[in-house]
Short mmCIF file of C-alpha atoms in Angstrom, two decimals:
data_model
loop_
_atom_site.label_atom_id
_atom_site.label_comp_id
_atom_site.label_asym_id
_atom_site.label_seq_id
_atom_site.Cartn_x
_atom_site.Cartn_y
_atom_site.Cartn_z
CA UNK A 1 -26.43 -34.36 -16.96
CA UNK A 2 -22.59 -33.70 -17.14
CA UNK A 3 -23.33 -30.65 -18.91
CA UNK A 4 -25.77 -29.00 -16.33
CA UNK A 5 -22.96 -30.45 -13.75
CA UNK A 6 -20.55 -28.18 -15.37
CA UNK A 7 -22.66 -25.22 -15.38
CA UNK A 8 -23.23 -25.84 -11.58
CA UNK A 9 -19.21 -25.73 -11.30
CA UNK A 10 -19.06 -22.84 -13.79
CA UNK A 11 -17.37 -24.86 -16.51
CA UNK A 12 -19.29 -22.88 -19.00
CA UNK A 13 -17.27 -23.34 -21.80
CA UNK A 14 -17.32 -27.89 -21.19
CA UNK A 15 -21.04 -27.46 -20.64
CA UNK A 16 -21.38 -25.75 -23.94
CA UNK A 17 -19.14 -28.41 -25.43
CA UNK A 18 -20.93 -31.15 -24.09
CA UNK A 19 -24.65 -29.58 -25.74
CA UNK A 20 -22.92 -29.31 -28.92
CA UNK A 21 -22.08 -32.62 -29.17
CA UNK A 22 -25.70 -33.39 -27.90
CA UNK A 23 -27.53 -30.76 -30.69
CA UNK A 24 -25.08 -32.74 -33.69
CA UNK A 25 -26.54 -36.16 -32.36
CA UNK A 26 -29.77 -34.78 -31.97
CA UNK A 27 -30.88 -31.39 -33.76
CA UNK A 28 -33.92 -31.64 -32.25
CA UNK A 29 -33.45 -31.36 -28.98
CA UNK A 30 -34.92 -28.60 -27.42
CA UNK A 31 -33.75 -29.01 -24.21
CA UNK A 32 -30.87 -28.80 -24.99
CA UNK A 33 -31.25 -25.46 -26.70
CA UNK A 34 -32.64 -24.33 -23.43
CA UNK A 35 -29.56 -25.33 -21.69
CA UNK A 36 -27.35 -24.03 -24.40
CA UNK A 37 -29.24 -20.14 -24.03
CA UNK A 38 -28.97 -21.12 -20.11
CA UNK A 39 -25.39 -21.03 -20.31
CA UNK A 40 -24.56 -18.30 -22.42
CA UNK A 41 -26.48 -16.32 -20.41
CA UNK A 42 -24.61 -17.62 -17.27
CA UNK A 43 -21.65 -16.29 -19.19
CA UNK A 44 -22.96 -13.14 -20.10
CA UNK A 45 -22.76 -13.57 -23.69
CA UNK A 46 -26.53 -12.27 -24.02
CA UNK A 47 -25.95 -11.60 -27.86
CA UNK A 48 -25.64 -16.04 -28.23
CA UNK A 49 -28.24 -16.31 -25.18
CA UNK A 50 -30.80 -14.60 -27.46
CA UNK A 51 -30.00 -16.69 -30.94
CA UNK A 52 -29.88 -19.89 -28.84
CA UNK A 53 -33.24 -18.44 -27.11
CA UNK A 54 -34.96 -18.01 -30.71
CA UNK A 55 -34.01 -21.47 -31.91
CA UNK A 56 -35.02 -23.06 -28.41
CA UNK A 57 -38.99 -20.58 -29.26
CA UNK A 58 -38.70 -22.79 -33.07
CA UNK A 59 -38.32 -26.42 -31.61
CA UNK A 60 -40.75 -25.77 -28.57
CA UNK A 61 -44.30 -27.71 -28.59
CA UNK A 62 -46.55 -25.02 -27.36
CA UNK A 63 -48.94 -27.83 -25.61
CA UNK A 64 -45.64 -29.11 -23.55
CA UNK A 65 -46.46 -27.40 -20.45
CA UNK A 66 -42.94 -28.12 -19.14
CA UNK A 67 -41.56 -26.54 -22.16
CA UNK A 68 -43.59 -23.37 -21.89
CA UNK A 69 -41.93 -22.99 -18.52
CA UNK A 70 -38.60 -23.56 -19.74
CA UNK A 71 -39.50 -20.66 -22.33
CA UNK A 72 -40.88 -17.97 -19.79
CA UNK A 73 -37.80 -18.90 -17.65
CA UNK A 74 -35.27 -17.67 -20.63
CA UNK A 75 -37.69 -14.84 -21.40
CA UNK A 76 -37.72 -13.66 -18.00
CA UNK A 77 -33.76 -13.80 -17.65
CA UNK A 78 -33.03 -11.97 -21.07
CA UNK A 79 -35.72 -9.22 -20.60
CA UNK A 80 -35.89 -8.59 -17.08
CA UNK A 81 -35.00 -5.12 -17.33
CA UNK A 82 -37.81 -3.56 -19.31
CA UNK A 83 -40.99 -3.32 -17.76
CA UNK A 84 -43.33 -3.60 -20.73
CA UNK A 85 -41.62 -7.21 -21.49
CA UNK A 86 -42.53 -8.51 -17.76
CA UNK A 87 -45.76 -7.54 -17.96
CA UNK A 88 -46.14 -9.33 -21.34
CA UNK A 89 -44.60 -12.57 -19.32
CA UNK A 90 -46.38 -12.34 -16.24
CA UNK A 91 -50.07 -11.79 -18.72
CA UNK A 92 -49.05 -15.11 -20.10
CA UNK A 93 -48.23 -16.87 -17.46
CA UNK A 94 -51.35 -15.96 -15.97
CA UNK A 95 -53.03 -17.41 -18.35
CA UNK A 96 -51.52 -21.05 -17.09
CA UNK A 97 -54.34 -22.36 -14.78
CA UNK A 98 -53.64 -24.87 -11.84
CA UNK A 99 -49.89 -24.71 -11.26
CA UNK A 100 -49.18 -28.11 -9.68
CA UNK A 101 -46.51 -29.05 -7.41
CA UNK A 102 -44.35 -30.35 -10.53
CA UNK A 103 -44.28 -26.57 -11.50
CA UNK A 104 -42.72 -24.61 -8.95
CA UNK A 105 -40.38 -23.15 -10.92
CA UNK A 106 -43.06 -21.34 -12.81
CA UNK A 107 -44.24 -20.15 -9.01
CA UNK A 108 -41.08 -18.90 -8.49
CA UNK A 109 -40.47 -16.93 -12.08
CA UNK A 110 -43.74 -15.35 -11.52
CA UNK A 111 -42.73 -14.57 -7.97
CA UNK A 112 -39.21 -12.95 -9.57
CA UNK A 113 -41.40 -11.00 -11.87
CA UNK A 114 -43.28 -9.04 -9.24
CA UNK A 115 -40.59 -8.28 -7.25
CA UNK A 116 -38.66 -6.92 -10.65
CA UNK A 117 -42.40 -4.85 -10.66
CA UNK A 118 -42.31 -4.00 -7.31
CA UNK A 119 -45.16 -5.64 -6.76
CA UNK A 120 -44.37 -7.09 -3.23
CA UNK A 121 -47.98 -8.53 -2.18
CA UNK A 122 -48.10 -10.27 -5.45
CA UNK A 123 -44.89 -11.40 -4.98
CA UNK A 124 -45.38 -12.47 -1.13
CA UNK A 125 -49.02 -14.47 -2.55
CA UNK A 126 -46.73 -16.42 -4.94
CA UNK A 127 -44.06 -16.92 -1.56
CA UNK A 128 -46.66 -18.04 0.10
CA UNK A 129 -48.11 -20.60 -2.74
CA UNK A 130 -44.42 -22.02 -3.74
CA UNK A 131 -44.08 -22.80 -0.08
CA UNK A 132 -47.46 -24.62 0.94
CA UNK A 133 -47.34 -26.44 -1.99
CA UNK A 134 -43.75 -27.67 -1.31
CA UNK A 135 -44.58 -28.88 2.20
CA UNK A 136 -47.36 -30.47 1.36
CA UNK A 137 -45.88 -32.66 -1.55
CA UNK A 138 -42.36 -32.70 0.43
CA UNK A 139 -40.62 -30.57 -2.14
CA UNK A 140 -38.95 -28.36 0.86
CA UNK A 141 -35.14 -28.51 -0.41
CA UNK A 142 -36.91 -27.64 -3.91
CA UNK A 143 -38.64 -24.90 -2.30
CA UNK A 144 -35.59 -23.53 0.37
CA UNK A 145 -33.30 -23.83 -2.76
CA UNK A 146 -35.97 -21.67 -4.55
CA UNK A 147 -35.53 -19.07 -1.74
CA UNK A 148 -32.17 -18.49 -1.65
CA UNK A 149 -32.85 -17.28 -5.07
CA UNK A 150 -34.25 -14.85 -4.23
CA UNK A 151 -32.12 -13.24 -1.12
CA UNK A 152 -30.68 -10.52 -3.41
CA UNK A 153 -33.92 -8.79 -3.98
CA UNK A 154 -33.38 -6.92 -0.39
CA UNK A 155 -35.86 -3.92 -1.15
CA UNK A 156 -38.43 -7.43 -1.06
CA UNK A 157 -37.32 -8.88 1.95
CA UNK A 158 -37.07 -5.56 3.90
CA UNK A 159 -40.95 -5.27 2.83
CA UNK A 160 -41.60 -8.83 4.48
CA UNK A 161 -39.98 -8.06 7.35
CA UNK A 162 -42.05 -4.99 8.33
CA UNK A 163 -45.35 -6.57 7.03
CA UNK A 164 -45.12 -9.61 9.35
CA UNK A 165 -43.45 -7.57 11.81
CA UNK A 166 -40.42 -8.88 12.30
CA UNK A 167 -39.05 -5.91 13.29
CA UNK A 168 -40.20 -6.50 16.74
CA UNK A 169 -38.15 -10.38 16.98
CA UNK A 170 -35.27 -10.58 18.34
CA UNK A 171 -33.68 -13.74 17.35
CA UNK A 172 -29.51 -12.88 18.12
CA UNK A 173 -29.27 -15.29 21.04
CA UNK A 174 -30.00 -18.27 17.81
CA UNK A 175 -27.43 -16.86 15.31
CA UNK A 176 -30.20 -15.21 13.41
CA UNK A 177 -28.83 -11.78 12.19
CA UNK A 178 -29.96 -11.18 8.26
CA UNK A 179 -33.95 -10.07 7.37
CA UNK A 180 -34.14 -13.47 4.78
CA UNK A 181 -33.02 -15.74 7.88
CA UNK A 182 -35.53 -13.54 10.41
CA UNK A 183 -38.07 -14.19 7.54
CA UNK A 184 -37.45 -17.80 7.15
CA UNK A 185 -37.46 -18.93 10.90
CA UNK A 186 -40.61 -16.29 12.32
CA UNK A 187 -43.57 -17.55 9.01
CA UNK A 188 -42.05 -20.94 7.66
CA UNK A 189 -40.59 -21.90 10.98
CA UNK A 190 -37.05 -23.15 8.93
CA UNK A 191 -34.11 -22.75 10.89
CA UNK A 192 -30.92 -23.04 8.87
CA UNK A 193 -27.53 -24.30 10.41
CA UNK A 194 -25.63 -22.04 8.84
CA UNK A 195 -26.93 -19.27 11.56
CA UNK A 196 -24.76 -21.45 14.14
CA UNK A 197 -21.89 -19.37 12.62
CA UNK A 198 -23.18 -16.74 14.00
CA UNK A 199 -22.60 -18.26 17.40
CA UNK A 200 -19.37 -20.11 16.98
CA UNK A 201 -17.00 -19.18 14.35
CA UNK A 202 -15.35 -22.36 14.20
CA UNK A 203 -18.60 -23.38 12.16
CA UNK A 204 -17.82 -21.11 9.36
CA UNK A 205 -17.38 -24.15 7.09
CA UNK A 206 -21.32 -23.55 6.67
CA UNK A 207 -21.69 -20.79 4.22
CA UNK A 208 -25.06 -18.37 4.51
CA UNK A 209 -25.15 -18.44 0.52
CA UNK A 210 -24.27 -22.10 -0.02
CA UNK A 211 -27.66 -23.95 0.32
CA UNK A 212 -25.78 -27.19 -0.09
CA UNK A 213 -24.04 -26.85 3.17
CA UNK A 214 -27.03 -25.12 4.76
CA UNK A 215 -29.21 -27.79 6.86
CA UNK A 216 -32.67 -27.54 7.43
CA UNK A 217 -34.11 -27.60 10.45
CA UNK A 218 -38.08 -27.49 11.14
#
């Protein structure tokens, strides 16, 4: 735990201390193998991401469903810039049947992959999916934190916003200025505080990007 709490700081190099005191306890642990490729590629030291990546594919049980996750999750990050690799991901993945709500992370990779594709509808179905399922099991912060993943991909977001016509809302008088916040309040109804800053600048504690400070209103 302290090492994914350094990560989260951007203590790289602690976090990687930390798993390498774990791995000479423990050689076995695959988890924290993952972790370990997790961080170098954080770093961007994708040279040690990949080694770490190939001995995290060794220690793997191929019937741990949470595991396989874990795996498309690294294999996603360190190819996700050759097309032929993504579809080799997304064929497997597909292959997973029933995604529960204890698996939105594979949701959301799959979701990442589409967009990478430029497959935007796919993409949107998977949006769509990741969110229902988080309301209904009460996974929202899961599911908003999910989200703000994904706020980079603008070429995506500019295709939800003319699909569900959002063009035609005018939501300035409530702070909302940006396509993913548009997005967010018009088809999921969320409303985040961090618009207010928008309205009154003496709120700019509340960062847009910071979905820790960002409340949730529904």
């Amino acid at each position: 735990k302290r090492a994914i709490a350094y990560c989260i700081v951007q203590e790289y190099d602690k976090a990687l201390s930390d798993l390498n005191i774990i791995i000479q306890l423990d050689p076995l642990n695959s988890l924290a193998y993952y972790l370990k490729s997790l961080t170098y590629y954080m770093k961007n030291d994708i040279n040690n991401a990949k080694i770490l990546f190939k001995k995290y594919i060794a220690l793997t049980n191929s019937d741990n469903r949470l595991a396989k996750i874990q795996l498309f999750h690294l294999e996603y990050l360190l190819n996700k810039n050759s097309s032929k690799d993504l579809n080799n991901i997304l064929t497997k993945i597909n292959q997973i049947s029933n995604i529960s709500e204890n698996e939105l992370l594979l949701l959301l990779i799959r979701c990442k992959i589409h967009i990478e594709l430029n497959k935007y509808y796919e993409a949107k179905v998977d949006l769509d999916i990741l969110f229902n399922l988080s309301i209904k099991y009460e996974y929202c912060y899961e599911a908003i934190s999910y989200l703000h993943l994904l706020q980079k991909h603008s070429d995506f977001w500019s295709y939800l916003y003319e699909t569900c016509e959002i063009d035609k809302c005018d939501y300035t008088k409530f702070g909302i200025a940006d396509e993913f916040s548009k997005y967010m309040y018009k088809e999921k109804k969320v409303y985040f505080i961090s618009n207010l800053t928008n309205l009154n600048s003496e709120l700019c504690q509340f960062q847009q990007n910071d979905i820790s400070r960002a409340g949730i209103i529904f």
